[in-house]
mmCIF file of C-alpha atoms in Angstrom:
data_model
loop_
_atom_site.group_PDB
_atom_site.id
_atom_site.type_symbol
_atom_site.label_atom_id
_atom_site.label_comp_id
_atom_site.label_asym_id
_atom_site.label_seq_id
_atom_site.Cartn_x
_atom_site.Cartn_y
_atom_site.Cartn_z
ATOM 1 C CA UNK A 1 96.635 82.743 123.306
ATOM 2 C CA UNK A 2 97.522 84.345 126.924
ATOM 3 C CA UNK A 3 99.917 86.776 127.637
ATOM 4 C CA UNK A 4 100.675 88.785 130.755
ATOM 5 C CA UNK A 5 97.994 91.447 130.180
ATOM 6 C CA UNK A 6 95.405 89.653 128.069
ATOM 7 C CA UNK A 7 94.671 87.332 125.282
ATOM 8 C CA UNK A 8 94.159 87.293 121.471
ATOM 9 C CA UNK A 9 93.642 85.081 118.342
ATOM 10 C CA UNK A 10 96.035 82.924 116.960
ATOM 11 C CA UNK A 11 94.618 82.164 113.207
ATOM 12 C CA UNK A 12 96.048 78.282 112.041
ATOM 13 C CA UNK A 13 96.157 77.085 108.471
ATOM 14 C CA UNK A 14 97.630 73.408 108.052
ATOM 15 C CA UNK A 15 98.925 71.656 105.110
ATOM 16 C CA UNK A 16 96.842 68.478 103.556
ATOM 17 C CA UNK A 17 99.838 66.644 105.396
ATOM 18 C CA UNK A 18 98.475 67.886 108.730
ATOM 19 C CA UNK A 19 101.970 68.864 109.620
ATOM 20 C CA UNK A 20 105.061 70.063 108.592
ATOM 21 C CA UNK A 21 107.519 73.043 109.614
ATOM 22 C CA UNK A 22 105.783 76.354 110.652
ATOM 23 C CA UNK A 23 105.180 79.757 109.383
ATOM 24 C CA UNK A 24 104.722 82.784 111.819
ATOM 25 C CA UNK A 25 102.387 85.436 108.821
ATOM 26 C CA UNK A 26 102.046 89.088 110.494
ATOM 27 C CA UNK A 27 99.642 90.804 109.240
ATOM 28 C CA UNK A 28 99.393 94.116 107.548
ATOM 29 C CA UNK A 29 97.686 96.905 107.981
ATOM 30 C CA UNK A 30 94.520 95.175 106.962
ATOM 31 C CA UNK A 31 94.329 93.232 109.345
ATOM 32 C CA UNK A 32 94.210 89.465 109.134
ATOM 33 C CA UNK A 33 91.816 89.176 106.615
ATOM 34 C CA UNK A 34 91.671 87.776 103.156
ATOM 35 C CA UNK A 35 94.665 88.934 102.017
ATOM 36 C CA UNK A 36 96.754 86.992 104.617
ATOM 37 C CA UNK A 37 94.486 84.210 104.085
ATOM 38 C CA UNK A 38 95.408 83.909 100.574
ATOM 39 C CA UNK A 39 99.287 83.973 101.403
ATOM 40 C CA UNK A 40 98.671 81.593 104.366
ATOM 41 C CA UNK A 41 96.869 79.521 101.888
ATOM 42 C CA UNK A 42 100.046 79.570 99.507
ATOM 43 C CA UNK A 43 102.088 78.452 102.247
ATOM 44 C CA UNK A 44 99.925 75.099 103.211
ATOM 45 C CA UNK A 45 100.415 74.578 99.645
ATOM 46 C CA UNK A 46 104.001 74.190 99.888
ATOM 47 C CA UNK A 47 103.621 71.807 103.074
ATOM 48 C CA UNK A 48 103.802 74.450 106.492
ATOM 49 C CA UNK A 49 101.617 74.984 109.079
ATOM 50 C CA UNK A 50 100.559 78.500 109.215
ATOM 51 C CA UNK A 51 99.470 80.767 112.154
ATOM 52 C CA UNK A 52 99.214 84.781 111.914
ATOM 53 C CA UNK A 53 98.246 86.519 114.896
ATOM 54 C CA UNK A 54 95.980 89.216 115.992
ATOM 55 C CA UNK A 55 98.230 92.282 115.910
ATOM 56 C CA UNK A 56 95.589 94.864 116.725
ATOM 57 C CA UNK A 57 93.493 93.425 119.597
ATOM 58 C CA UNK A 58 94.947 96.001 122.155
ATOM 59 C CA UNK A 59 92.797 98.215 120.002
ATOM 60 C CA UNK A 60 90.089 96.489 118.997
ATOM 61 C CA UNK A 61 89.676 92.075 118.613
ATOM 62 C CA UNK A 62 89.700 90.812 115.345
ATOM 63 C CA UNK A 63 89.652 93.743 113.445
ATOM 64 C CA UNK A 64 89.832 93.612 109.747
ATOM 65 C CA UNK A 65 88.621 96.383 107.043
ATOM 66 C CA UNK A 66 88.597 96.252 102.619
ATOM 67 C CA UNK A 67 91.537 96.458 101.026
ATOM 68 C CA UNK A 68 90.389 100.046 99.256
ATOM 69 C CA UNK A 69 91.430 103.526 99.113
ATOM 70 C CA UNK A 70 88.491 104.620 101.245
ATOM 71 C CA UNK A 71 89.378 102.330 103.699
ATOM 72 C CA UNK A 72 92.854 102.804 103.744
ATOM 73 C CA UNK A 73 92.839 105.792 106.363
ATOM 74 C CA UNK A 74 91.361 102.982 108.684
ATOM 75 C CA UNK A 75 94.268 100.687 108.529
ATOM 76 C CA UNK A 76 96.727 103.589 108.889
ATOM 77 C CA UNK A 77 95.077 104.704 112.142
ATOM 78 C CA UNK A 78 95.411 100.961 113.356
ATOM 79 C CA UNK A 79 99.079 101.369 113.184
ATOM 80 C CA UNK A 80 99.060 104.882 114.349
ATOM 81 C CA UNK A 81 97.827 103.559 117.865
ATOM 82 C CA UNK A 82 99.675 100.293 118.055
ATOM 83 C CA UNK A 83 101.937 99.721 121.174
ATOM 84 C CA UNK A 84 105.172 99.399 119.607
ATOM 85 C CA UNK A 85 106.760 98.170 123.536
ATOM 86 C CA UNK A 86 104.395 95.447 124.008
ATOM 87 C CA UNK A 87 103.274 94.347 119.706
ATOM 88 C CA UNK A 88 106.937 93.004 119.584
ATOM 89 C CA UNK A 89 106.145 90.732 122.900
ATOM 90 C CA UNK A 90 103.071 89.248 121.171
ATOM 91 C CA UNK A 91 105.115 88.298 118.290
ATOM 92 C CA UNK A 92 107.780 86.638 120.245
ATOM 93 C CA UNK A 93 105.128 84.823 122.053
ATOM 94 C CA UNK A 94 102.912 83.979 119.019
ATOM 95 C CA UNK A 95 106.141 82.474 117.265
ATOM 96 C CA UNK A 96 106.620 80.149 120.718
ATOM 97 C CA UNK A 97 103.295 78.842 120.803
ATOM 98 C CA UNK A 98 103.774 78.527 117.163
ATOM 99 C CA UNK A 99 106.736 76.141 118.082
ATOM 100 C CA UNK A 100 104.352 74.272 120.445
ATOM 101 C CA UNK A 101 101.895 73.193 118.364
ATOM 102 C CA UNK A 102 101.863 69.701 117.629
ATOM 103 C CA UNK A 103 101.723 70.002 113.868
ATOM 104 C CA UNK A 104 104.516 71.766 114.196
ATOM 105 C CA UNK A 105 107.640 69.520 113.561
ATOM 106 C CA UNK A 106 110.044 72.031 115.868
ATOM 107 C CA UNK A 107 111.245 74.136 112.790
ATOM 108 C CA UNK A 108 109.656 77.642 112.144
ATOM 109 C CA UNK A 109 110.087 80.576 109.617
ATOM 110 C CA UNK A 110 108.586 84.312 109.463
ATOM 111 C CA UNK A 111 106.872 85.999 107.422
ATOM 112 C CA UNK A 112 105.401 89.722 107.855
ATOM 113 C CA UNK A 113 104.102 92.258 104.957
ATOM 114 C CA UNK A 114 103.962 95.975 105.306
ATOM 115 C CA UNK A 115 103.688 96.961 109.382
ATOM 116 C CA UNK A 116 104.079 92.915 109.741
ATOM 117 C CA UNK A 117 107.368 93.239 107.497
ATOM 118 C CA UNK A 118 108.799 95.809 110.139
ATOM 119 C CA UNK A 119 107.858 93.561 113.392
ATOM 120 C CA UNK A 120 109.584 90.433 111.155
ATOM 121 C CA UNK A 121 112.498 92.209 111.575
ATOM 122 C CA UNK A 122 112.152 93.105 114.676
ATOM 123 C CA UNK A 123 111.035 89.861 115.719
ATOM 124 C CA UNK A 124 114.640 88.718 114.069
ATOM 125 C CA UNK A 125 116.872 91.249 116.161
ATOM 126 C CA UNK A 126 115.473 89.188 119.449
ATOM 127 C CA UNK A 127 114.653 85.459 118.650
ATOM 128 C CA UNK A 128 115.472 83.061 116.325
ATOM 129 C CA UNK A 129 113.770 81.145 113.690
ATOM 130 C CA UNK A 130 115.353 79.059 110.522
ATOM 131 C CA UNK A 131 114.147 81.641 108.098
ATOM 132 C CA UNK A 132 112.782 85.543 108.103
ATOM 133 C CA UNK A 133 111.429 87.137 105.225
ATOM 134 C CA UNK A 134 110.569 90.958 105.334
ATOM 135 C CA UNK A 135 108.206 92.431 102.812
ATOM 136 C CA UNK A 136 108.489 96.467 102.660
ATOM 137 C CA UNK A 137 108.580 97.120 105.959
ATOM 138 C CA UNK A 138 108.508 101.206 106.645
ATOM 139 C CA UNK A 139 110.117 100.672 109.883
ATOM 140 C CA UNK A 140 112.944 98.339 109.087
ATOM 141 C CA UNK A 141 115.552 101.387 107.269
ATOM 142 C CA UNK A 142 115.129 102.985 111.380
ATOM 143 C CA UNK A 143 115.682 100.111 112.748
ATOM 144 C CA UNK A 144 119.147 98.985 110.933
ATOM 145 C CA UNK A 145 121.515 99.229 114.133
ATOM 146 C CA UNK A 146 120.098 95.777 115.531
ATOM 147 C CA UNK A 147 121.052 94.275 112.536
ATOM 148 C CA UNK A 148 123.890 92.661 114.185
ATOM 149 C CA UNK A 149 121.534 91.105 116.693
ATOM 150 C CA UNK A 150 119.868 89.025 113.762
ATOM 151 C CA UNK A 151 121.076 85.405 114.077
ATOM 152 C CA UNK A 152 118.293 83.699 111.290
ATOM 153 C CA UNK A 153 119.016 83.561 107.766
ATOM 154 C CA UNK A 154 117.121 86.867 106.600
ATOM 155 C CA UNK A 155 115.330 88.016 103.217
ATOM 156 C CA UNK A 156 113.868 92.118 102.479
ATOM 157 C CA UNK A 157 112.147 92.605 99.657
ATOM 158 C CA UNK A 158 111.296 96.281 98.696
ATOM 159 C CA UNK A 159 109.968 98.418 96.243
ATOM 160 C CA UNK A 160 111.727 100.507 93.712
ATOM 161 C CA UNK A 161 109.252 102.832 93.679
ATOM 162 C CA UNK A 162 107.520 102.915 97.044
ATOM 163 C CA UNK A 163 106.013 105.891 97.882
ATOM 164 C CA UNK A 164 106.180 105.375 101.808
ATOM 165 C CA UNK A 165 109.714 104.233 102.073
ATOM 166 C CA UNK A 166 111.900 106.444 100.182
ATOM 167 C CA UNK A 167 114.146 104.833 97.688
ATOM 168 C CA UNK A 168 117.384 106.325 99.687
ATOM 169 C CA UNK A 169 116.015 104.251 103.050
ATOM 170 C CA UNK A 170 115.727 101.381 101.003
ATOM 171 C CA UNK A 171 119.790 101.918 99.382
ATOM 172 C CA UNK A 172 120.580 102.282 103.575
ATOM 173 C CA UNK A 173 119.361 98.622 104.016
ATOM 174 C CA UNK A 174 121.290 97.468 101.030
ATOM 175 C CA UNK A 175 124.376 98.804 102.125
ATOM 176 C CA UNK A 176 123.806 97.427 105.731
ATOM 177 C CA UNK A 177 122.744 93.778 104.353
ATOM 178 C CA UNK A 178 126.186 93.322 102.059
ATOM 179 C CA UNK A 179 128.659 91.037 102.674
ATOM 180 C CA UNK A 180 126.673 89.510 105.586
ATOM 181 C CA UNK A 181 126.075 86.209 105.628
ATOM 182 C CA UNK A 182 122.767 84.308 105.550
ATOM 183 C CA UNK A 183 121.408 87.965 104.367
ATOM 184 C CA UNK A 184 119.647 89.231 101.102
ATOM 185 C CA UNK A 185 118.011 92.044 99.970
ATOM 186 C CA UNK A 186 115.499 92.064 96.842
ATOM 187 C CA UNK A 187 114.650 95.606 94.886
ATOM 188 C CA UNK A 188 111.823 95.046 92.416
ATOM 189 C CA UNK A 189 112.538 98.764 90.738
ATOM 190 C CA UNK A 190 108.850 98.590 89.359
ATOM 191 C CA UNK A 191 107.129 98.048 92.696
ATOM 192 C CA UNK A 192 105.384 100.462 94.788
ATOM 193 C CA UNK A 193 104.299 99.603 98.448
ATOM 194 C CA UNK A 194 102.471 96.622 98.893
ATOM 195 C CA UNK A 195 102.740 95.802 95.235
ATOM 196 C CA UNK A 196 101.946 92.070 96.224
ATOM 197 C CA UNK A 197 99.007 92.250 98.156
ATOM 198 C CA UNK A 198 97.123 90.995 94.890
ATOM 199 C CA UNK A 199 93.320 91.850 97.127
ATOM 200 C CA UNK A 200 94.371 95.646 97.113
ATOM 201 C CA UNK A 201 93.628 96.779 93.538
ATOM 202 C CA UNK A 202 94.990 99.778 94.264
ATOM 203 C CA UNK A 203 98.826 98.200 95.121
ATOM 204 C CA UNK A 204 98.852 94.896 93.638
ATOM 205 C CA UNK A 205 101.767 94.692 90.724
ATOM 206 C CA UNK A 206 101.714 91.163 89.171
ATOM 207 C CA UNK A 207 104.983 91.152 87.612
ATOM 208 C CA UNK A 208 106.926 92.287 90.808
ATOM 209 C CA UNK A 209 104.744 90.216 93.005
ATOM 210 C CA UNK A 210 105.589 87.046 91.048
ATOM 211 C CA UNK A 211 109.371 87.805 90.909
ATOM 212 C CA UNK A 212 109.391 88.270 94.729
ATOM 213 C CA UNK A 213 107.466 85.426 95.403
ATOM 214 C CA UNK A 214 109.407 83.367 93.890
ATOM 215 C CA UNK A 215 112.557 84.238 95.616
ATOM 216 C CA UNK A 216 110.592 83.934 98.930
ATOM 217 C CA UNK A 217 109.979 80.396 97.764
ATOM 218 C CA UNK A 218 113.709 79.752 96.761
ATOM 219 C CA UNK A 219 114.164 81.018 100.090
ATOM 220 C CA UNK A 220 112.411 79.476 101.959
ATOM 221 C CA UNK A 221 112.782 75.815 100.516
ATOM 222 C CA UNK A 222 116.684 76.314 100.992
ATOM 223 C CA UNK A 223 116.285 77.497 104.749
ATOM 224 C CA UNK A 224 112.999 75.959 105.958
ATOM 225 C CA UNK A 225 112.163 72.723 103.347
ATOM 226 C CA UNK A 226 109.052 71.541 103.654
#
């Protein structure tokens, strides 16, 4: 898709349907590889229309890399050179042309893991959508004064025992998310970062992943049925 200063890949997944309401996935660090194709795969499943954009291609087009400890230094240098003014633009204008497609049936959720749970959020603070769901995003406990710019029922989920998002900036986002409405937060205690990205050996945690999943289903079929 265009934007002002460029273009870059839109990646669509549609149910056996052919249509149904659609998903906005933002990648992690990974890239969009086969980790987000497994989740976008999970989501046809359940009846949406998928499309995850190409969050890196100021830095290099359709960039992907293993999910492995030697390759992890690659993914965390991907981040380190993102454009954090213009990423959230892409996303805003990914989740329009998301609204545009004709597969589409006009309602549309988010979805981001990792650096792709952050720009969720983010993504929440300045347009709307029928549901948000934020997995572990490092940037979202830095981020909590635009929480009153969020108008789209929102989910977190976090880990317990993340070791890049200290347990006391998680406990910051639970005490901002009380009481409001439309709002939930979800601590598996057990879970590290990235615990379900179930192509990383090195992060994936079954019994946490499961758990979350399932409330990201709940969530979703209450906001966004498909």
């Amino acid at each position: 898709m265009k934007v002002p200063d460029g273009e870059f890949r839109l990646h669509v997944w549609t149910p056996e349907s052919g249509r149904g309401p659609g998903i906005l996935l933002i990648q992690e660090i990974f890239g969009v590889g086969e980790y987000m194709d497994a989740v976008a795969r999970d989501l046809t499943a359940m009846g949406y229309v998928v499309v995850a954009p190409d969050m890196f291609w100021r830095i290099e087009p359709d960039w992907t890399t293993a999910h492995s400890e030697e390759a992890l230094p690659e993914g965390l240098s991907m981040v380190s050179r993102f454009d954090w003014d213009k990423g959230p633009d892409d996303v805003e204008a990914a989740l329009e042309a998301l609204k545009g497609l004709p597969e589409v049936d006009g309602r549309v959720g988010v979805l981001g893991f990792c650096f792709g749970g952050t720009l969720a959020y983010l993504l929440a603070t300045r347009a709307e959508a029928d549901a948000v769901v934020s997995f572990y995003g490092s940037g979202v406990p830095a981020a909590l004064g635009a929480l009153d710019a969020v108008r789209s029922p929102l989910q977190f989920h976090f880990g317990g025992a993340d070791d890049y998002i200290p347990r006391e900036d998680v406990a910051a986002v639970e005490r901002a998310v009380a009481g409001r409405d439309r709002m939930e937060i979800h601590v598996q205690e057990d879970g590290g970062h990235a615990f379900h990205n179930r192509k990383a050996p090195m992060f994936y945690q079954p019994e946490p992943a499961d758990r979350a999943w399932r409330l990201t289903e709940d969530f979703l079929r209450r906001h966004l049925p498909a």
